[in-house]
Coordinates of C-alpha atoms and ligand atoms in Angstrom, one line a residue:
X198 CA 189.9 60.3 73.8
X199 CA 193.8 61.1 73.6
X200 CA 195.5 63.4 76.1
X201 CA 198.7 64.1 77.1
X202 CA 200.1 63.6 81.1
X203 CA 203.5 65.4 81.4
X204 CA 205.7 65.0 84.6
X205 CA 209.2 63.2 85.6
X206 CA 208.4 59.9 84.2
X207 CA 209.8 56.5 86.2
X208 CA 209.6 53.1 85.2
X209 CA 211.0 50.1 85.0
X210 CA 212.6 47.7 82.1
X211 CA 214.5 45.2 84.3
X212 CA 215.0 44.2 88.1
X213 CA 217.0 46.4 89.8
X214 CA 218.7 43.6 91.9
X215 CA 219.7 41.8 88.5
X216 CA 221.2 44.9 86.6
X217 CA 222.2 48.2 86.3
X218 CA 220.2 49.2 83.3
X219 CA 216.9 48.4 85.2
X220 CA 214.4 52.0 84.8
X221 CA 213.7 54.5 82.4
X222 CA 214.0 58.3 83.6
X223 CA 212.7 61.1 82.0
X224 CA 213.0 64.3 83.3
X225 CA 210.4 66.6 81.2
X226 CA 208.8 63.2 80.2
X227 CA 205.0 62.7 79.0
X228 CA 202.8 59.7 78.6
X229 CA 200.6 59.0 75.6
X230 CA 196.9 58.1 76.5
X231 CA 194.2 57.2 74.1
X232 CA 191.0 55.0 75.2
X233 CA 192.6 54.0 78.8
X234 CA 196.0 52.6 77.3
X235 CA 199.6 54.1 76.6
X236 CA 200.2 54.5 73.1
X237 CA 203.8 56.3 73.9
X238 CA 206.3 57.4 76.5
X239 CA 209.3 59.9 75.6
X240 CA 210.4 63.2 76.0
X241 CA 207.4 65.6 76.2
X242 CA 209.0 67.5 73.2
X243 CA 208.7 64.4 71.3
X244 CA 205.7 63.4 72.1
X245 CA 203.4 67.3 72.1
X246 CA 200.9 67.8 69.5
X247 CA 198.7 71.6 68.8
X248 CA 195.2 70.8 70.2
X249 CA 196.1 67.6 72.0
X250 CA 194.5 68.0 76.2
X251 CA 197.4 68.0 78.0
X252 CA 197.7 67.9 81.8
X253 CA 200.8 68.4 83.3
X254 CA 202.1 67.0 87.0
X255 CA 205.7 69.0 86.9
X256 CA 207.9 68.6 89.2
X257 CA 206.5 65.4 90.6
X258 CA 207.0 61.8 89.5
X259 CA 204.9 59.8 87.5
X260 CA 205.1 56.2 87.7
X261 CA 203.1 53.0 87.1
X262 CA 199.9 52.1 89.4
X263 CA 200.9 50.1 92.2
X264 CA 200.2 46.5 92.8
X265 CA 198.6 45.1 95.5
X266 CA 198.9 41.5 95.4
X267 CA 197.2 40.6 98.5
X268 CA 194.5 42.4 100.6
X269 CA 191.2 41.8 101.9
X270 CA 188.3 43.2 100.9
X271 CA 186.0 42.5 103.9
X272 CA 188.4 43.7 106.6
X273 CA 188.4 47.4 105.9
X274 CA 186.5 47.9 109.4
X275 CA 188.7 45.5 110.7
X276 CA 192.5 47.1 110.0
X277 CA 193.5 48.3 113.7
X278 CA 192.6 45.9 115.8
X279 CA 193.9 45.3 119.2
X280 CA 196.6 42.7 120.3
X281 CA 195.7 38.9 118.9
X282 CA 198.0 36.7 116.8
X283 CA 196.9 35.0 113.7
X284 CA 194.4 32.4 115.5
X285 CA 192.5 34.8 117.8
X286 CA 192.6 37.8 115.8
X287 CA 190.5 35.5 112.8
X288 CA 188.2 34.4 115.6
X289 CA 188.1 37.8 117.5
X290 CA 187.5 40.5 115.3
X291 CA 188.0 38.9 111.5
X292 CA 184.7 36.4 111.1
X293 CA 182.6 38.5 112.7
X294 CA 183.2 41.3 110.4
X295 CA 183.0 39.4 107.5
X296 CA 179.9 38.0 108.6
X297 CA 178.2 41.2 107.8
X298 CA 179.3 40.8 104.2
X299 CA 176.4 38.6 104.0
X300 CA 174.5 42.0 103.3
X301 CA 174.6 43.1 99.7
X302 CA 173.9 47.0 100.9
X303 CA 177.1 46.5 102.8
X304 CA 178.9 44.8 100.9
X305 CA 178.2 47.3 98.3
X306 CA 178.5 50.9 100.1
X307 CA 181.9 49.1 101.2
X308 CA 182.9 47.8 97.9
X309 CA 182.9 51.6 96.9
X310 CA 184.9 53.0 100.1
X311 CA 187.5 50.3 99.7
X312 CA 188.6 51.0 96.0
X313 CA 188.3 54.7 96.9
X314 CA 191.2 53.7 99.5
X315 CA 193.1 52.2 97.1
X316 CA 193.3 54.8 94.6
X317 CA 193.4 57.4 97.4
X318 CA 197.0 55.6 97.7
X319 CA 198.3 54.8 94.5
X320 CA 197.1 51.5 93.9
X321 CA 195.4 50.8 90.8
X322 CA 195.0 46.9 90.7
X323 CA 195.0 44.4 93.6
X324 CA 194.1 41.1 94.6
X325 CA 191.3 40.6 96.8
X326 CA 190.2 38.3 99.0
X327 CA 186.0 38.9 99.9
X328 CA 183.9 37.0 102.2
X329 CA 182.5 34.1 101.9
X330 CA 179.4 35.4 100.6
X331 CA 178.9 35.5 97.4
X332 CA 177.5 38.8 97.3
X333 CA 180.7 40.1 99.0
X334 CA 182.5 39.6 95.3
X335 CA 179.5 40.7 93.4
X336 CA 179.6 43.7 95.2
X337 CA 183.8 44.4 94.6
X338 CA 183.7 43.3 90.8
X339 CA 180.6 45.2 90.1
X340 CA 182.2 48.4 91.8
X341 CA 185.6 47.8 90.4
X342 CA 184.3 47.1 86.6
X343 CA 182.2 50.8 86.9
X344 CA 185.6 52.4 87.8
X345 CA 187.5 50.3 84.9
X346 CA 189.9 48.8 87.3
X347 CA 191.9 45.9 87.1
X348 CA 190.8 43.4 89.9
X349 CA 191.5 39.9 90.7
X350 CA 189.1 39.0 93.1
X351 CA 187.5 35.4 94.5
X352 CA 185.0 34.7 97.4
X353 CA 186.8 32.8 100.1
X354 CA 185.7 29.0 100.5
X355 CA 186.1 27.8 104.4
X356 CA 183.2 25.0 105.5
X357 CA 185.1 24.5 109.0
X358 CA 187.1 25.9 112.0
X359 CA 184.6 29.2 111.9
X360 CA 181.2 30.8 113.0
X361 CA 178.6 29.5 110.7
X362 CA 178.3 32.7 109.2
X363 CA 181.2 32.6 107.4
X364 CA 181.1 29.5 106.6
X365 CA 180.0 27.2 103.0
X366 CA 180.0 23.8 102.1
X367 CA 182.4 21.9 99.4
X368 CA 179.6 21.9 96.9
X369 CA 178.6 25.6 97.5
X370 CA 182.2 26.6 97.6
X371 CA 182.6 25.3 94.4
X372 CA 179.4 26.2 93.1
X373 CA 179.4 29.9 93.9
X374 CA 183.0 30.4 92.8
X375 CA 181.8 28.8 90.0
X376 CA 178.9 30.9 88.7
X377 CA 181.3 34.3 90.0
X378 CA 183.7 32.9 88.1
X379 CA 181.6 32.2 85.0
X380 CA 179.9 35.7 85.6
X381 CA 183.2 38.1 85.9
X382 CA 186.4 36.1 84.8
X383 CA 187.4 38.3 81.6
X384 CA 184.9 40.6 82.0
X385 CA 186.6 44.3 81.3
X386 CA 189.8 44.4 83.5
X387 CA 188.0 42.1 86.3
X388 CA 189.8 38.4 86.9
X389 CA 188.4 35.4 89.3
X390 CA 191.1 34.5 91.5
X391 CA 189.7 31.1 93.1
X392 CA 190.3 31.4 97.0
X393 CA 190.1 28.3 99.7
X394 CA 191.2 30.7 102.8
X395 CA 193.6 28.4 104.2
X396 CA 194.3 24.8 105.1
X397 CA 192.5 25.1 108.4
X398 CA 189.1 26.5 107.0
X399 CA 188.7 23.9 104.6
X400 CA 188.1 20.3 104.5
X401 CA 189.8 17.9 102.4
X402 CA 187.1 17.6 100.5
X403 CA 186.8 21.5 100.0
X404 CA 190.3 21.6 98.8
X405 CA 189.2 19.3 96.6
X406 CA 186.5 20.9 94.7
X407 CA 189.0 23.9 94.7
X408 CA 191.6 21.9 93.1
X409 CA 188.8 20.9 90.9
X410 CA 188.1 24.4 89.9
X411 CA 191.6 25.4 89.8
X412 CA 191.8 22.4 86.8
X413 CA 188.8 23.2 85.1
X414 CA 189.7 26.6 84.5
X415 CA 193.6 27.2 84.1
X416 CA 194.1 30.6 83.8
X417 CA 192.3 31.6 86.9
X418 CA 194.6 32.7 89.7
X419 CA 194.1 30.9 92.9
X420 CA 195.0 32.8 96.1
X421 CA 195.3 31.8 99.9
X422 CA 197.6 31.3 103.0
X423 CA 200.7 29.4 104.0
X424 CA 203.4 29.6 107.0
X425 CA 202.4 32.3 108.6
X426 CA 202.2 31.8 111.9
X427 CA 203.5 28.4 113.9
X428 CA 200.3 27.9 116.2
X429 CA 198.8 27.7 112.2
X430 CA 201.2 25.5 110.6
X431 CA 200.6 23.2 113.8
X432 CA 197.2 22.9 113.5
X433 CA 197.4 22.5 109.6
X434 CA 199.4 19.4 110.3
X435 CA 196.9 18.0 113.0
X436 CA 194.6 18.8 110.2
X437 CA 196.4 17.2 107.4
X438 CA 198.6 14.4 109.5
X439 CA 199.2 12.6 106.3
X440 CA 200.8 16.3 104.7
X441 CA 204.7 16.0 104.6
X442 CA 204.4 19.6 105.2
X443 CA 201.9 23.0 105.0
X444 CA 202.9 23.1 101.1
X445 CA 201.9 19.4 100.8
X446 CA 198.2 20.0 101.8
X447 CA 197.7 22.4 98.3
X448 CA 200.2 20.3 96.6
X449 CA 197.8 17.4 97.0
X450 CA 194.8 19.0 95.6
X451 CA 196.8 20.3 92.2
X452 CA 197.0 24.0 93.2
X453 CA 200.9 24.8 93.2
X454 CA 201.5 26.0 89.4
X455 CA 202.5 30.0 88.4
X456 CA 199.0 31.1 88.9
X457 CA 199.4 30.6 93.0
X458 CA 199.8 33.4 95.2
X459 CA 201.3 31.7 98.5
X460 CA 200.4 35.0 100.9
X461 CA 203.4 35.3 103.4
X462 CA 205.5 32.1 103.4
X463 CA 207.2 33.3 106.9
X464 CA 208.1 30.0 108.2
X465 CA 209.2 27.6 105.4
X466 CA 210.8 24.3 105.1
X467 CA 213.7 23.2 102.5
X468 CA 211.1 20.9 100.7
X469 CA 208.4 23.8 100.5
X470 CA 211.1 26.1 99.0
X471 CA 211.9 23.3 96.5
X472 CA 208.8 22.4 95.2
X473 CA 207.5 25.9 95.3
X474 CA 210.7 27.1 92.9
X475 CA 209.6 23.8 90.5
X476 CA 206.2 24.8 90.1
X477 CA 206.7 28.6 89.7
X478 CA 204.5 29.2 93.1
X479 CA 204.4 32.8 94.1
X480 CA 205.0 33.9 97.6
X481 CA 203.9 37.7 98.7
X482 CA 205.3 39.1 101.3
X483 CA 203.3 40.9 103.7
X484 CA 205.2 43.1 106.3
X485 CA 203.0 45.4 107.8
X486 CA 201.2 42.3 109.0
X487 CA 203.6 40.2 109.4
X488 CA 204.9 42.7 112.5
X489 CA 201.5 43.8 113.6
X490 CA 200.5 40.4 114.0
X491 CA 203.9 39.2 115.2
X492 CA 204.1 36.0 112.9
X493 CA 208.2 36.7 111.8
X494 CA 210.4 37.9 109.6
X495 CA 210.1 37.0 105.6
X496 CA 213.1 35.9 104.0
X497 CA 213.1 37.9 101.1
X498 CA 217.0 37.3 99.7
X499 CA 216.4 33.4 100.6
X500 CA 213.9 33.1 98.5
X501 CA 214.5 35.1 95.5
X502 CA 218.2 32.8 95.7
X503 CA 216.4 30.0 95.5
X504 CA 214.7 31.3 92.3
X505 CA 211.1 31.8 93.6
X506 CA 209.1 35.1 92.2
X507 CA 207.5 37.0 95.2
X508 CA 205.2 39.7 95.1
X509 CA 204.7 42.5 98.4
X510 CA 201.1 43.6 99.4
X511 CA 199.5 45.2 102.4
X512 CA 197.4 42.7 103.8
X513 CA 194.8 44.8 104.8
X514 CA 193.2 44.3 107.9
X515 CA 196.2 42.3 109.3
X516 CA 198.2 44.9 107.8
X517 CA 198.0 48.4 109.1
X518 CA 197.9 50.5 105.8
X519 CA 196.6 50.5 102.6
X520 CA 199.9 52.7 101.2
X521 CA 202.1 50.7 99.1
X522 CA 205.1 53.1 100.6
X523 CA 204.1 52.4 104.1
X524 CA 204.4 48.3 102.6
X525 CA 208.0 49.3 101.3
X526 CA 208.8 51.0 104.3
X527 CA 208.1 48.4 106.7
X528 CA 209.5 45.7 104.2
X529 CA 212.7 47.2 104.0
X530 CA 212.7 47.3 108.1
X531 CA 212.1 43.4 107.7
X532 CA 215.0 42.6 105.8
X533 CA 216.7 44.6 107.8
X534 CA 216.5 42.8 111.2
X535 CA 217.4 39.9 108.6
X536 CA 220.7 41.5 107.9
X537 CA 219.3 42.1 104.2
X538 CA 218.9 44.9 102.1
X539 CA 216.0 46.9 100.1
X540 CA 217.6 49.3 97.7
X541 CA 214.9 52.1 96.7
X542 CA 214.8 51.1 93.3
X543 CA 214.1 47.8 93.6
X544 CA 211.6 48.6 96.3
X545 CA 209.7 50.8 93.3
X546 CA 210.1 48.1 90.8
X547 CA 208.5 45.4 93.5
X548 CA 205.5 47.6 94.1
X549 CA 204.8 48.2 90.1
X550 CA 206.7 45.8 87.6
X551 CA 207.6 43.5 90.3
X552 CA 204.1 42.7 91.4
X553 CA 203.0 42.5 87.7
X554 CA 205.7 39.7 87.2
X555 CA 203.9 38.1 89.9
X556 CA 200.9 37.8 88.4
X557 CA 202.1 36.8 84.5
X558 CA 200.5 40.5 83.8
X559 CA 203.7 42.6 82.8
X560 CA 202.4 43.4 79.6
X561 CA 199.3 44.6 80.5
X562 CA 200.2 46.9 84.3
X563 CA 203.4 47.6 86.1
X564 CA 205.1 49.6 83.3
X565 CA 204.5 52.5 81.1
X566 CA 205.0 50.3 77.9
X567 CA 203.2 51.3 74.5
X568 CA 200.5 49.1 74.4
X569 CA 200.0 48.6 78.9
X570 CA 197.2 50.2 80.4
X571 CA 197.2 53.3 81.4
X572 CA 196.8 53.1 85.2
X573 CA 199.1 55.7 86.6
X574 CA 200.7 57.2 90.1
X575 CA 201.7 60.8 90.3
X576 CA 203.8 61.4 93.5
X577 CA 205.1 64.4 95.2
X578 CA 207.9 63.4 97.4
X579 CA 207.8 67.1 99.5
X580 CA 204.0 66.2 100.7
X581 CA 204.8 67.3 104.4
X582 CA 206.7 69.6 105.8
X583 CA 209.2 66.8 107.3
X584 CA 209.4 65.5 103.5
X585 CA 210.3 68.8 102.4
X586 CA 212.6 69.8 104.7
X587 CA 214.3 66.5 103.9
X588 CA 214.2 66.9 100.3
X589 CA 216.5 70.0 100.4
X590 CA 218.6 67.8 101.1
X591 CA 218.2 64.9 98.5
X592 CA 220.9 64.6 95.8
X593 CA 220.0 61.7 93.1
X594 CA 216.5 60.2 92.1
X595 CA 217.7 56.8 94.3
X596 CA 217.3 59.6 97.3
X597 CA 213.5 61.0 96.5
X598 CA 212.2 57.6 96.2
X599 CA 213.6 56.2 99.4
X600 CA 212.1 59.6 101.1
X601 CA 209.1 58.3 99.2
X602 CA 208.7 54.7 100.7
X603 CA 210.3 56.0 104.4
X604 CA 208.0 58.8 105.1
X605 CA 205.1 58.5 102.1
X606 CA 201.6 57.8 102.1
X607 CA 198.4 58.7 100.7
X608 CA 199.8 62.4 101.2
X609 CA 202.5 61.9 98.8
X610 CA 199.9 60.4 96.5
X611 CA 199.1 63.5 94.3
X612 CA 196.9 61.8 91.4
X613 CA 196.1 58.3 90.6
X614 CA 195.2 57.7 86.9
X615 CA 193.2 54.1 86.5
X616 CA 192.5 54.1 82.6
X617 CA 193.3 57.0 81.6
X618 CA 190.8 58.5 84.5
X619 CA 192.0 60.5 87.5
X620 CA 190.2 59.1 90.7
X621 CA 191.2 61.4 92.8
X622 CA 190.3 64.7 94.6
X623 CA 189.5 67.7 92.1
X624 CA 190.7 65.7 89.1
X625 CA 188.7 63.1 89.5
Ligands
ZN828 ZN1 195.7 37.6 104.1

């Protein structure tokens, strides 16, 4: 099927932070759809055709999907809860949720309500941690496939420091991530992202088998937790007293390569920098969480000097919304209390092409490339009245999208295309 979505068309070529000639702007633009992938982007007067199904989103924006690069499934009855740091709040409220992941029938009927969240805001592909059960990720990837979604996705491994009911062994850790793995890695958009939670959850010999896993099958992602919170890192190192630091306990077990998503790397040393620039680790930073939970300030400049790629995500349940704008927004209030500063652009380009980069999948999401699938975000910068009355105001594109990521949200969201297919409201 080939159709036609016209609109103001946004994306990105290049890193705003790096160079002027960064996005691509086109003000009566269109975007060329056949079988759930771009075939074109141009003018719309280059690109009409008689008979061709045309929709048309004018005068809002159309951009890329955004990226999520770190959320969790199992916590979407957790998000908004009351008054813990990292330790307690997991203990509190977090493994008893997921405990009732152990449930396919609600795993499933939640599977369902959490991707209709995502869409609901804008984002078309994210990277999920689920339970520890494996029906928790049989659940998400069976859900995600039926709505043709890109998803990276892993059940967590943890055999200690939690109830039993979240909680494996090294052998089943490995042996369910394996058979998910084997079942759903490469199958449609889906991707296995193997998950050890975080140094605390698992053994030695856990981080083992996932190092094992992480060898045996090299272009899997692997996904977990580092420098968050300081009570954490000092209990990692009573964990791991032989570690020369957090970033030495996945070191040791082979994980650190490009494929590593290091989720929020608050609180890092000169060494873990270092080694995380050599390998090509990823770090994504988390804001809303990082503030609701009170675990510090990312160093986003710091980083990105010393020549390490980082991704921003939502953290869902630690972080308090599912909007990618709301992510920007509170990002950008980070770096500022670091004296640092998030231009609008590059705040766009982080959320889509950014977040791709990431994840070594640029040439598939991110942008509206010929040849990238066609997961879309159509956004309408005068959703409320406060956004309108704003906008009469706004001069230059640079103002509209920082409106956007200020005072956005899923209200601002006016369609989100995954595939070609609108998911939401009447469209859908
Ligand atoms: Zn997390």
């Amino acid at each position: 099927m080939r159709q036609l979505i016209r609109g103001r068309v946004l994306d990105f070529h290049a890193d705003p932070a790096d160079t002027e000639d960064n996005h691509r702007y086109l003000e009566d633009g269109a975007i060329l759809i056949e079988d759930g992938v771009i075939r074109a982007t141009g003018d719309y007067a280059d690109l009409r055709e008689d008979g061709l199904t045309e929709i048309d989103h004018r005068p809002y924006l159309i951009l890329p999907g955004f990226i999520d690069p770190h959320i969790h499934f199992p916590q979407v009855q957790v998000i908004a809860s009351w008054g813990a740091q990292l330790l307690d709040w997991l203990n509190t409220y977090t493994f008893p949720e997921e405990a009732r992941f152990a449930d396919p029938a609600h795993a499933q009927a939640m599977a369902g309500r959490f991707l209709d969240l995502l869409t609901a805001h804008g984002t078309t592909s994210a990277v999920a941690f689920c339970s520890v059960h494996p029906e928790s990720a049989e659940a998400l990837f069976a859900a995600s496939d039926a709505r043709n979604m890109a998803m990276i996705a892993g059940k967590v491994m943890m055999d200690r420091n939690a109830i039993a009911a979240v909680q494996d062994t090294a052998q089943q850790g490995y042996d369910d991530s394996k058979r998910l793995l084997e079942k759903w890695h490469g199958r449609g958009r889906q991707r296995y992202a193997i998950t050890p939670r975080f140094a605390i959850t698992s053994s030695p010999e856990q981080m083992h088998a996932a190092g094992t896993l992480a060898a045996e099958h090299p272009d899997c992602h692997v996904q977990t937790h580092m420098s968050e919170n300081l009570d954490e890192i000092a209990l990692t190192k009573q964990l791991y007293p032989t570690a020369r630091d957090y970033l030495d306990v996945y070191e040791k077990y082979g994980l650190l390569s490009e494929n590593l998503l290091l989720g929020h790397c608050v609180h890092l040393q000169p060494r873990e920098i270092k080694r995380m620039a050599e390998t090509g680790s990823r770090a994504v930073f988390c804001p809303t969480s990082n503030l609701f939970l009170g675990s510090g300030l990312f160093d986003a400049e710091g980083l990105r000097a010393a020549g390490i790629t980082s991704g921003i995500a939502t953290d869902v349940g630690g972080g308090t919304s599912y909007s990618m704008l709301q992510t920007l927004n509170e990002g950008y209030k980070v770096m500022q209390l670091r004296g640092q500063k998030l231009t609008s652009l590059a705040a766009f380009h982080w959320a889509t092409r950014g977040n791709a980069i990431a994840l070594g999948m640029d040439d598939q999401i991110g942008t509206l490339a010929k040849g990238s699938d066609a997961d879309l975000v159509v956004l309408n910068a005068s959703a409320t009245p406060a956004m309108a009355l704003r906008m009469e105001r706004a001069q230059t594109l640079a103002e509209e999208l920082f409106i956007l990521q200020i005072m956005g949200d899923d209200r601002a969201v006016a369609q989100t295309y995954v595939a070609g297919r609108p998911m939401k409201g009447d469209g859908a």
